[in-house]
Tab-separated table of C-alpha atoms and ligand atoms in Angstrom:
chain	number	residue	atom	x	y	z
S	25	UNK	CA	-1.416	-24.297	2.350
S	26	UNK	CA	-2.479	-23.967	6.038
S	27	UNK	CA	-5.669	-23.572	8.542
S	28	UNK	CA	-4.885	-21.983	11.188
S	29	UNK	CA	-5.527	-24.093	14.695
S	30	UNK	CA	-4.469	-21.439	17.278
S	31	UNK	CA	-6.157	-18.221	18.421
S	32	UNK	CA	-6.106	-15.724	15.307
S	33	UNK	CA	-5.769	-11.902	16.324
S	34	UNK	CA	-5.161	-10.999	12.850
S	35	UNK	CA	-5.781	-11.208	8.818
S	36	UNK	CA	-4.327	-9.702	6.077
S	37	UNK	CA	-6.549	-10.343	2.644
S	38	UNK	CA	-3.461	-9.731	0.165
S	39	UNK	CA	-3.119	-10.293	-3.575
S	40	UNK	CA	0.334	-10.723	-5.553
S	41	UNK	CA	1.323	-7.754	-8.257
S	42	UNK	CA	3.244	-9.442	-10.212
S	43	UNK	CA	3.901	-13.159	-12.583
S	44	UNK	CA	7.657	-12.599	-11.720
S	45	UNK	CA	6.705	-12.708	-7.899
S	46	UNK	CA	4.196	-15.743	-8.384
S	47	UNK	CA	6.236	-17.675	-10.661
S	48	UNK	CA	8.803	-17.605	-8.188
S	49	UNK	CA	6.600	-18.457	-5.330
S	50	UNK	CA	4.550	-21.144	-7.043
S	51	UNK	CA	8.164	-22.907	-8.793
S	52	UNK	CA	8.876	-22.865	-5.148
S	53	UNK	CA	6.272	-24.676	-3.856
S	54	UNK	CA	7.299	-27.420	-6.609
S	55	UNK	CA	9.751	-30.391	-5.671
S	56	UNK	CA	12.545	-31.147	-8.135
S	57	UNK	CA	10.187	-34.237	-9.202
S	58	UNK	CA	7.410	-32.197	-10.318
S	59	UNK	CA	9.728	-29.244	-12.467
S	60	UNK	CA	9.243	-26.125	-13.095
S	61	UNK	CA	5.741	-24.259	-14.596
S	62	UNK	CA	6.171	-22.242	-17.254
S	63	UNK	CA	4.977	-18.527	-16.732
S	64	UNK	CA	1.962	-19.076	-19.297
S	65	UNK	CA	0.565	-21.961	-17.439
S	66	UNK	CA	0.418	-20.572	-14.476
S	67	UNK	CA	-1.267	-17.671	-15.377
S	68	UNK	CA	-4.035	-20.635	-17.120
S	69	UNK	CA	-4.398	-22.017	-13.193
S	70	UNK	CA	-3.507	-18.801	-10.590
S	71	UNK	CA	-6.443	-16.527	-11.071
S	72	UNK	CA	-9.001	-19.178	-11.078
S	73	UNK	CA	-7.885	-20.383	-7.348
S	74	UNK	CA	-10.463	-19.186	-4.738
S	75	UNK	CA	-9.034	-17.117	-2.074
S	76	UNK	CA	-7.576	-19.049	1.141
S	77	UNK	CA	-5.275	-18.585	3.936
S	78	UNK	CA	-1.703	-19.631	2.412
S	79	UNK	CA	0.356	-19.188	5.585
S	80	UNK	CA	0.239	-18.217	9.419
S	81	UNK	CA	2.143	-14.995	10.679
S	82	UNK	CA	3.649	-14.670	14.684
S	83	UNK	CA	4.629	-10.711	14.949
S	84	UNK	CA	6.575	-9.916	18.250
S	85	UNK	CA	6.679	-6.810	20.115
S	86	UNK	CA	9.123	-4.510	22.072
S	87	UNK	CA	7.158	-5.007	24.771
S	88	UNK	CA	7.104	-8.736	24.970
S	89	UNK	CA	3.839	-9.437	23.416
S	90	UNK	CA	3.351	-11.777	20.640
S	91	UNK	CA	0.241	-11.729	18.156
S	92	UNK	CA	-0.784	-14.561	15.687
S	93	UNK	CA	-2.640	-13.802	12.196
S	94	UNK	CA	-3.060	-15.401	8.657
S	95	UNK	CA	-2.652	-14.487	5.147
S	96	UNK	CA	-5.331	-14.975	2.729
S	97	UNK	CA	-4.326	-14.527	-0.565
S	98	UNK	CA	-7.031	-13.651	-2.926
S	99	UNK	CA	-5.420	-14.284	-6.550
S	100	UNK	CA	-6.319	-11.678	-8.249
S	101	UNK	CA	-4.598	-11.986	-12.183
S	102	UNK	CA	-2.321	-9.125	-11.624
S	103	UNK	CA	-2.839	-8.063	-15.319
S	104	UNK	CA	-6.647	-7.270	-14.186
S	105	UNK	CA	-6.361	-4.920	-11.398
S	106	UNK	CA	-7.899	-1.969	-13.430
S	107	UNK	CA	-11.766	-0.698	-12.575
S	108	UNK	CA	-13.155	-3.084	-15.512
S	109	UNK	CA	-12.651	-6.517	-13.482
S	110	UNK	CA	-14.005	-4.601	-10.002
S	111	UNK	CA	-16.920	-7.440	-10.567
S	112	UNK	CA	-14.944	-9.980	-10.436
S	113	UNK	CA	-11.985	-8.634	-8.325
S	114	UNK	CA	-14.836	-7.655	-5.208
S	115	UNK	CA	-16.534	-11.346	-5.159
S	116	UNK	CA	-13.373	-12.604	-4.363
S	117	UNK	CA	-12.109	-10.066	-1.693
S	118	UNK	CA	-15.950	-11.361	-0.237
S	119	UNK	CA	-15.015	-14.821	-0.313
S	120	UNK	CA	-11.746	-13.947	1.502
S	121	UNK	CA	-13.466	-11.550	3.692
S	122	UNK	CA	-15.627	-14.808	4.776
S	123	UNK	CA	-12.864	-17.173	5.073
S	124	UNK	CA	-11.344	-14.658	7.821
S	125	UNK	CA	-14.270	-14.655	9.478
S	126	UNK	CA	-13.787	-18.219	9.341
S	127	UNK	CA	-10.270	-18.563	10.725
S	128	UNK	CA	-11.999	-16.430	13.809
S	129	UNK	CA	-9.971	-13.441	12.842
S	130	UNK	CA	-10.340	-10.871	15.440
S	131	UNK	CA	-9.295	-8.111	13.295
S	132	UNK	CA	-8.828	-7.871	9.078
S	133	UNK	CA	-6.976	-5.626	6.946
S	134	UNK	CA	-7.744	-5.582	2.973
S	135	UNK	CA	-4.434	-4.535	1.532
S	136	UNK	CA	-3.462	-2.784	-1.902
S	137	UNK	CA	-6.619	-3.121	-4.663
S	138	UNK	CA	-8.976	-5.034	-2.168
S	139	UNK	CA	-10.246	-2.155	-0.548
S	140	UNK	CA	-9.628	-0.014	-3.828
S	141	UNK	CA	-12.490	-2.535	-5.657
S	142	UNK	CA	-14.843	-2.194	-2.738
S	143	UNK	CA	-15.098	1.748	-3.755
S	144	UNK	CA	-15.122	2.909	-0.248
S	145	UNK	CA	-18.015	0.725	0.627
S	146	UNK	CA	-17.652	-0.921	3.606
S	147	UNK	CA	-21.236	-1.671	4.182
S	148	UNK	CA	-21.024	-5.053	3.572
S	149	UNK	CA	-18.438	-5.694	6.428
S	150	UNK	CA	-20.479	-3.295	9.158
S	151	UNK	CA	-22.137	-6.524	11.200
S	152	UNK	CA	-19.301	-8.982	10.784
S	153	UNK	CA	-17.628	-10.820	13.891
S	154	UNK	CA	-14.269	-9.466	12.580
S	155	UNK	CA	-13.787	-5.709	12.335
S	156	UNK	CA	-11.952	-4.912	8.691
S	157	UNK	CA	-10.382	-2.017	8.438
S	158	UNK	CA	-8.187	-0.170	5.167
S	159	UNK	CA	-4.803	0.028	6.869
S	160	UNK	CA	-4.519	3.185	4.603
S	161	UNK	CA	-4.222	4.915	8.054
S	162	UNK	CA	-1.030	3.744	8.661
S	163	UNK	CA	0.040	3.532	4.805
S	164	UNK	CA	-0.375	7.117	4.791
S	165	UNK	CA	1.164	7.787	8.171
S	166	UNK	CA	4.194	5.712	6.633
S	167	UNK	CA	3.829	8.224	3.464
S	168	UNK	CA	4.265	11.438	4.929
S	169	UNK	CA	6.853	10.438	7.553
S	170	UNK	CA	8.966	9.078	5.620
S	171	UNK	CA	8.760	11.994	3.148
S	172	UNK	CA	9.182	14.145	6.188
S	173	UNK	CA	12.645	12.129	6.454
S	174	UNK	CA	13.471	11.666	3.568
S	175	UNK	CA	13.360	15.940	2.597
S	176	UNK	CA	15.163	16.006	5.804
S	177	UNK	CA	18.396	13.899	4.969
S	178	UNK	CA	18.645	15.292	1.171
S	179	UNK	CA	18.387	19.343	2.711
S	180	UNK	CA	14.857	19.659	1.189
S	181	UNK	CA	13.358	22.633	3.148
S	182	UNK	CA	9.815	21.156	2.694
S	183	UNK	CA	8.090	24.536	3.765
S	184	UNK	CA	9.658	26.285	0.666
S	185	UNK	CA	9.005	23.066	-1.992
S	186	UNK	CA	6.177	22.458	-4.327
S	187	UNK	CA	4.543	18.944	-3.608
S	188	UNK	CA	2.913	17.591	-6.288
S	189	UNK	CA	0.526	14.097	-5.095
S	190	UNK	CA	-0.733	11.672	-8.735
S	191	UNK	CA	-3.520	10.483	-7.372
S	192	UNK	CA	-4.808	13.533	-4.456
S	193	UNK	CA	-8.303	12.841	-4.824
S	194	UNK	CA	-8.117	8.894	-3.752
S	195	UNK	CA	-8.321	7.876	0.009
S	196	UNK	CA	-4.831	7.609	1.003
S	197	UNK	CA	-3.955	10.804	-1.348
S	198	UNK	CA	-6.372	13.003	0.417
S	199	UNK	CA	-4.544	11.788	3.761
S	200	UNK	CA	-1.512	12.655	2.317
S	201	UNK	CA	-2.984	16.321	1.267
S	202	UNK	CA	-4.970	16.994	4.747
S	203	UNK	CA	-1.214	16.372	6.376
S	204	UNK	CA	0.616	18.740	3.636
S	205	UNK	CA	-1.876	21.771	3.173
S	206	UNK	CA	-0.422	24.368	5.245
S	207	UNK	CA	3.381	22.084	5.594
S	208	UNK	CA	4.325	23.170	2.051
S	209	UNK	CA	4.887	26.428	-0.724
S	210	UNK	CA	2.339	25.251	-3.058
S	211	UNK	CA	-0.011	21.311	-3.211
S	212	UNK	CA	0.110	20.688	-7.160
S	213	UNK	CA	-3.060	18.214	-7.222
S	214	UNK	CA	-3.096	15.428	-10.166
S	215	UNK	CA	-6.153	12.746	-11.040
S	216	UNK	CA	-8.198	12.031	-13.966
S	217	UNK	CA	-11.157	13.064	-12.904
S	218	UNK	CA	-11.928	16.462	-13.274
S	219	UNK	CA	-14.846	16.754	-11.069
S	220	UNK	CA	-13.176	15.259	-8.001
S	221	UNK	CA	-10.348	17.670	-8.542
S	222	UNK	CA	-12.178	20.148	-8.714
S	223	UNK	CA	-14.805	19.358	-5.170
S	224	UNK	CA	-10.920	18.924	-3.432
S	225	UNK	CA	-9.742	22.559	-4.858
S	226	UNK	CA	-12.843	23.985	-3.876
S	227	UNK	CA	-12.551	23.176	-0.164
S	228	UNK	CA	-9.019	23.750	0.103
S	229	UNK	CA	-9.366	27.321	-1.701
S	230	UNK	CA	-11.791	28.178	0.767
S	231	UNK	CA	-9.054	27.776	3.531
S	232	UNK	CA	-6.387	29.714	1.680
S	233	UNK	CA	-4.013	26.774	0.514
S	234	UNK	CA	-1.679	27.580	-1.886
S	235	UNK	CA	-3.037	25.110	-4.823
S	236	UNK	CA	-2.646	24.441	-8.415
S	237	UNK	CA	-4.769	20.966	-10.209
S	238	UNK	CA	-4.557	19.350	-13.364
S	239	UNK	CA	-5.485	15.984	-14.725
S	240	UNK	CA	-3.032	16.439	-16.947
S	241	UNK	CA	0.908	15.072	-14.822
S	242	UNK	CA	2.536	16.626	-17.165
S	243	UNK	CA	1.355	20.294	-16.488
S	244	UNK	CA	2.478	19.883	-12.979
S	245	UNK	CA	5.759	17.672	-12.992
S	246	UNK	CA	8.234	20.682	-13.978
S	247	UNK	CA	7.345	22.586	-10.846
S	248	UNK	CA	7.643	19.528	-8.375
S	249	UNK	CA	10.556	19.311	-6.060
S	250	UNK	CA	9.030	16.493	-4.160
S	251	UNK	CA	6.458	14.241	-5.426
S	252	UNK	CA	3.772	11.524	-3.848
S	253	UNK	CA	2.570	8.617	-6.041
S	254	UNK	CA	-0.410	7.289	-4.494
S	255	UNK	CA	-2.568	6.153	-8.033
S	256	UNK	CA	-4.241	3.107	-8.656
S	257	UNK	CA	-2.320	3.142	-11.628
S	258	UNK	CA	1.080	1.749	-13.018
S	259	UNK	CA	3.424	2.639	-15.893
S	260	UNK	CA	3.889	6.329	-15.332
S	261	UNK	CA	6.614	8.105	-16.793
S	262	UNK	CA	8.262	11.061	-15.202
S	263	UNK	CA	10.806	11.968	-17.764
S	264	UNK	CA	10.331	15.287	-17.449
S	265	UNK	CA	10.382	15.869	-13.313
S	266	UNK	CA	13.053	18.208	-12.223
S	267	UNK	CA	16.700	16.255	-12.066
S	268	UNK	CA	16.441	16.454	-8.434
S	269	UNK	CA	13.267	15.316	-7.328
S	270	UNK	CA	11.984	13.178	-4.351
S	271	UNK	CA	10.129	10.762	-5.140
S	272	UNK	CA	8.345	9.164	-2.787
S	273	UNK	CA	6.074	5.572	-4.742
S	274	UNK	CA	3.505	4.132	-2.591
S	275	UNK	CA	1.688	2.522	-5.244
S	276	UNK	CA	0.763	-1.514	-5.095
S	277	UNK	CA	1.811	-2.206	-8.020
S	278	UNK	CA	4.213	0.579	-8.195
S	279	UNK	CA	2.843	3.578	-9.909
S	280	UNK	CA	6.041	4.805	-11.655
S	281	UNK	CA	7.879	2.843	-14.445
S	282	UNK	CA	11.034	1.184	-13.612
S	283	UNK	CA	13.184	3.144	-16.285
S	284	UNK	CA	12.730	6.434	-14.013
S	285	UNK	CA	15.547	4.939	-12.056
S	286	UNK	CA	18.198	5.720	-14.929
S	287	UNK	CA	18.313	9.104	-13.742
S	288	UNK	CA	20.767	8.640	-10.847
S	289	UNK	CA	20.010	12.358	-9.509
S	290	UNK	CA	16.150	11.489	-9.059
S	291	UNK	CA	15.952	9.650	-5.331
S	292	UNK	CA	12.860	7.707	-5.580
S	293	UNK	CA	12.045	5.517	-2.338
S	294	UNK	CA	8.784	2.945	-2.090
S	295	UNK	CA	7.029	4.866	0.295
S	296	UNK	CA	3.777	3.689	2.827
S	297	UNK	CA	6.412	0.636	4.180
S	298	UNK	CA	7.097	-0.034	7.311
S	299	UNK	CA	9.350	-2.542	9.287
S	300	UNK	CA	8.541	-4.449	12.285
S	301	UNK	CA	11.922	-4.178	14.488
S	302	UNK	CA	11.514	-7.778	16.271
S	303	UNK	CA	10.640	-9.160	13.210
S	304	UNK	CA	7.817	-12.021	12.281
S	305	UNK	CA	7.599	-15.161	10.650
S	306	UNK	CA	5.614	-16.909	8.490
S	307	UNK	CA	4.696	-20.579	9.025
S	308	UNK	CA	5.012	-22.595	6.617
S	309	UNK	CA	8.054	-20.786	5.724
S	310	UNK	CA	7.814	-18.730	2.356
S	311	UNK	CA	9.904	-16.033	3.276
S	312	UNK	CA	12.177	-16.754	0.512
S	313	UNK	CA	9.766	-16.808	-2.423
S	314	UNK	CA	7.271	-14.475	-1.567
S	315	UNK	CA	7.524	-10.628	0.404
S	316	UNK	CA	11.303	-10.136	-0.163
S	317	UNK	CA	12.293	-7.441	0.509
S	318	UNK	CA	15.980	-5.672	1.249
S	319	UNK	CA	16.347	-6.506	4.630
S	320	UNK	CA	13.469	-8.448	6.991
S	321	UNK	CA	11.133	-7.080	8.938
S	322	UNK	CA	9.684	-4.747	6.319
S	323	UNK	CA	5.733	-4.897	5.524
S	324	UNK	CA	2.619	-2.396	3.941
S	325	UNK	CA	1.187	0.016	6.250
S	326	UNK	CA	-1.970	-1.349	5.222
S	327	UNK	CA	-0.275	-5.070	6.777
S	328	UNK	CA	1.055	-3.283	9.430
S	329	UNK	CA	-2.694	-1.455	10.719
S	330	UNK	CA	-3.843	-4.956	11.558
S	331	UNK	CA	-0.878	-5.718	13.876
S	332	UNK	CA	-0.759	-2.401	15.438
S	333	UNK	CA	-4.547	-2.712	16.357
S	334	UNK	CA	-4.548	-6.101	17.687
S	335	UNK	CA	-1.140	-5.226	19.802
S	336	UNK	CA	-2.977	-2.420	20.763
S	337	UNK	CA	-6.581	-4.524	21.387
S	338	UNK	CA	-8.089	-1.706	19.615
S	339	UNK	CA	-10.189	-4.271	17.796
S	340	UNK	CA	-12.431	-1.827	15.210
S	341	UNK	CA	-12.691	-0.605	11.961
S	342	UNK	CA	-10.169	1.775	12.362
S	343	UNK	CA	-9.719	3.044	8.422
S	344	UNK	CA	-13.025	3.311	6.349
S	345	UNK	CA	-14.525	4.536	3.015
S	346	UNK	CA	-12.653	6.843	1.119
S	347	UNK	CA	-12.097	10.756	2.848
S	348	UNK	CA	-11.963	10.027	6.440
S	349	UNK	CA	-8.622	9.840	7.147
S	350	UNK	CA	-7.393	12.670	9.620
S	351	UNK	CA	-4.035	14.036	10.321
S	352	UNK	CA	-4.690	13.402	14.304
S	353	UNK	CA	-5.502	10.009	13.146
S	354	UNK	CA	-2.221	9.626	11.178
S	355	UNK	CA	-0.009	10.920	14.617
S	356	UNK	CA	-2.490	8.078	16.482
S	357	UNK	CA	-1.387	4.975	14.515
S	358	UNK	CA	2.197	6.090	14.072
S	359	UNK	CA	2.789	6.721	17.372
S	360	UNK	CA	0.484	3.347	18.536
S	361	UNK	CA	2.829	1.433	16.028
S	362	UNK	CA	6.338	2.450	18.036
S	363	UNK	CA	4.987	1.483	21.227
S	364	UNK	CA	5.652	-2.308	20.000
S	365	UNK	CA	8.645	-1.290	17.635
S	366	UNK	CA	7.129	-0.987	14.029
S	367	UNK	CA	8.342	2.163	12.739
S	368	UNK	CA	9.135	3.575	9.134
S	369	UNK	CA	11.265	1.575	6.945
S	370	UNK	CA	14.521	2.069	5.393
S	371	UNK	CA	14.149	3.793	2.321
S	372	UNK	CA	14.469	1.369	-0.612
S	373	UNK	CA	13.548	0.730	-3.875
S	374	UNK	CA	13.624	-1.759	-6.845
S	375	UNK	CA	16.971	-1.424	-6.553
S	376	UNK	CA	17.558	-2.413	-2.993
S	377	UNK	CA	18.478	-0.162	0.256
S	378	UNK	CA	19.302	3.593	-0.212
S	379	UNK	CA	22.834	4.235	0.170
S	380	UNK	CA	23.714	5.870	3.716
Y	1	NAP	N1	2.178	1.048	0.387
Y	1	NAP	C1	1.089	0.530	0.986
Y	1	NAP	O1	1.141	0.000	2.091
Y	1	NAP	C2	-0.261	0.623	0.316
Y	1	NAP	C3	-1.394	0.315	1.074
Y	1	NAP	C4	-2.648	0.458	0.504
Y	1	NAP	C5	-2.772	0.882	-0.807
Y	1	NAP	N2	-1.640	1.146	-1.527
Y	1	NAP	C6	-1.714	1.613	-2.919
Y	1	NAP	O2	-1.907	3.037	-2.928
Y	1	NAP	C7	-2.578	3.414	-4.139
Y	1	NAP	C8	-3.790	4.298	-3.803
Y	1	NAP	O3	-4.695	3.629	-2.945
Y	1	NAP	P1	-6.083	4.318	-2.512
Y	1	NAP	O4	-6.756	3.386	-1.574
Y	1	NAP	O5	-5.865	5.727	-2.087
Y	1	NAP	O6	-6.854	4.295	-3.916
Y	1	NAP	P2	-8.116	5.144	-4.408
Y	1	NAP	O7	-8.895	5.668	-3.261
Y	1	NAP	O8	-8.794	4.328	-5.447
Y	1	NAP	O9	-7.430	6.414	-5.134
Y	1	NAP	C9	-6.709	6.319	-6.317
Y	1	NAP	C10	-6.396	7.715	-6.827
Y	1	NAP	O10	-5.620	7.585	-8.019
Y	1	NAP	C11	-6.224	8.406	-9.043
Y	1	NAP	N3	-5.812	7.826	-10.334
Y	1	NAP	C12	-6.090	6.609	-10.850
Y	1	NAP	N4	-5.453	6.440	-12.018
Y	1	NAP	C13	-4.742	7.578	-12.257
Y	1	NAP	C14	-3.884	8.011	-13.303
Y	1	NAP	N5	-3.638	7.252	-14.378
Y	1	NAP	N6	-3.313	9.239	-13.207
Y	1	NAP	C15	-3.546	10.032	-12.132
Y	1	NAP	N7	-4.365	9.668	-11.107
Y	1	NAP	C16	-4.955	8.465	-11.170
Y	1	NAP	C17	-7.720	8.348	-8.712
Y	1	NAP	O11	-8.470	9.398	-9.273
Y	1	NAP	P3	-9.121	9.295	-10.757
Y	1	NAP	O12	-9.862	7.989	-10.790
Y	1	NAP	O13	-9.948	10.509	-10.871
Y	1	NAP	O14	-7.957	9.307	-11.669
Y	1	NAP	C18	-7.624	8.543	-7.200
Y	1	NAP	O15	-7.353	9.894	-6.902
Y	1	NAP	C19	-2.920	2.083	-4.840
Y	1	NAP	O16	-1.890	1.749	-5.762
Y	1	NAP	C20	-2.889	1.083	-3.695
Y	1	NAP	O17	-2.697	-0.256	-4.098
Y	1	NAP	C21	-0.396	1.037	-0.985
């Protein structure tokens, strides 16, 4: 574990979505001498750490510049991510909120469920010295681009395709529908509340957009040709999407069960990533045990918003609440992101890179 000494431009308050991922990272922190935990006593220790920085993070730039941030981890239990634990789940994203602060963080993303338990309310963080912002800008800039691409390389003509987005009414889902509305044949709209589906058909009826909503996935899946995950939710089963889908899974943890895979026509990709082209490290070194990914380089958009804003020195709460994020806003951080050579990432999955 580290303080950080130096000048910090940036934080990312993180949390770990998996006991694979943390057995692996904690076993690694162990010497030969002290052996191995077993899974079940580490879950008896992790969750009742308090949030703290575990490492620093140097990001360079294509233009030369080089920014320094830390990661405070908030150990969350990853089996308690659901609405029921928000209690418990927000008092800790506070105490990592005030160890940034701390650290002198100039700027301080909350990534995956840390925003997601705050509920869109960010009044807590409005007279902080460090500015906190989503990063679901940038997740969602990462989400439609790389859909965008994606359609593009498998001969999906996007204008004639049905999109369907699990999870439309949610911040980064709305994103995702404000960019699609009048980019596709029809928006099929899918979350579990009613009500919210309902305000979102409403104004999006009134502007003529082809839409059809259910709360029900299954109503909706046979008509999808491409389809957006973006649910705070995990374990969803698409058996019944169309052979040939796109599937583009932005959830943290993953929305969609593994065993979707085991249709080899479906090409599903982990969508919202990004990948920072000069690279970064970590200090003290984790990079083996923890954020592995298929080739380096590759972070969340939500990780990524932090370092694009404090490249940039555009040092505010950039991404807020839930409903505010605009499709000019989108083009802003994308294009603010490959100015210092952080672009979308190569599409992967569980399985590793996408075959050329
Ligand atoms: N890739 C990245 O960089 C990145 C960055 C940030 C966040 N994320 C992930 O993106 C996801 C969405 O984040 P967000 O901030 O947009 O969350 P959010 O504002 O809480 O929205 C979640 C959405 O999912 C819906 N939902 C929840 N459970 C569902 C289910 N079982 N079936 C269908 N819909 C369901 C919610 O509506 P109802 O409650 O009405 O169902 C809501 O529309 C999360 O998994 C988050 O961790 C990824």
């Amino acid at each position: 574990m580290v303080s950080s000494t130096s000048s910090i431009d940036f934080a990312v308050i993180g949390h770990q979505d998996n006991w694979e991922g943390i057995e692996r990272f904690v076993n690694g922190l162990r010497t030969p001498e002290q052996g191995k935990l077993s899974v079940e006593k580490i879950k008896s220790i992790f969750p009742f750490i308090p949030p703290r920085v575990l490492f620093n993070v140097q990001v360079k730039s294509i233009t030369g510049s080089q920014i320094n941030g830390i990661y405070i981890d908030t150990f969350f239990d990853p089996d308690k991510l659901d609405i029921q634990y928000s209690k418990a789940n927000s008092s800790k994203v506070i105490q990592a909120a005030s160890c940034a602060e701390k650290e002198g963080a100039r700027i301080t993303t909350l990534g995956g469920f840390t925003s997601i338990v705050l509920e869109g309310n960010f009044n807590y963080f409005a007279r902080k010295a460090t500015k906190f912002t989503t990063g679901n800008t940038l997740t969602a800039a990462y989400i439609v681009k790389g859909v965008e691409t994606a359609a593009g390389q498998s001969h999906i003509n996007l204008a004639n395709s049905k999109l369907l987005i699990v999870g439309a009414t949610g911040d980064i889902g709305m994103a995702c529908v404000t960019y699609f509305k009048n980019k596709v044949k029809q928006l099929l709209l899918c979350a579990r509340s009613l009500n919210r589906l309902e305000n979102l058909a409403k104004f999006l009826l009134e502007e003529n957009v082809n839409i059809k909503f259910s709360v029900s996935v299954d109503e909706l899946l046979q008509d999808a040709d491409v389809i957006i995950c973006v649910a705070s939710t995990t374990g969803l089963n698409f058996r019944d999407c169309k052979k040939d889908a796109l599937i583009c899974d932005a959830g943290y943890p993953k929305n969609l069960d593994k065993r979707i895979h085991d249709n080899p026509e479906v090409q599903l990709f982990h969508g919202g990533m990004g990948q920072v082209s000069m690279g970064f490290c970590f200090n003290p070194d984790y990079s083996n045990s923890i954020y592995c990914y298929p080739v380096p380089g590759i972070a969340h958009g939500c990780i990524l918003e932090a370092m694009v804003l404090a490249f940039e020195n555009k040092i505010e709460s950039y991404s807020t609440g839930r409903g505010n994020i605009t499709t000019d806003k989108i083009e802003e951080i994308y294009a603010c992101g490959l100015k210092h050579g952080i672009t979308l990432a190569p599409f992967h999955n569980a399985y590793g890179l996408w075959p050329d």
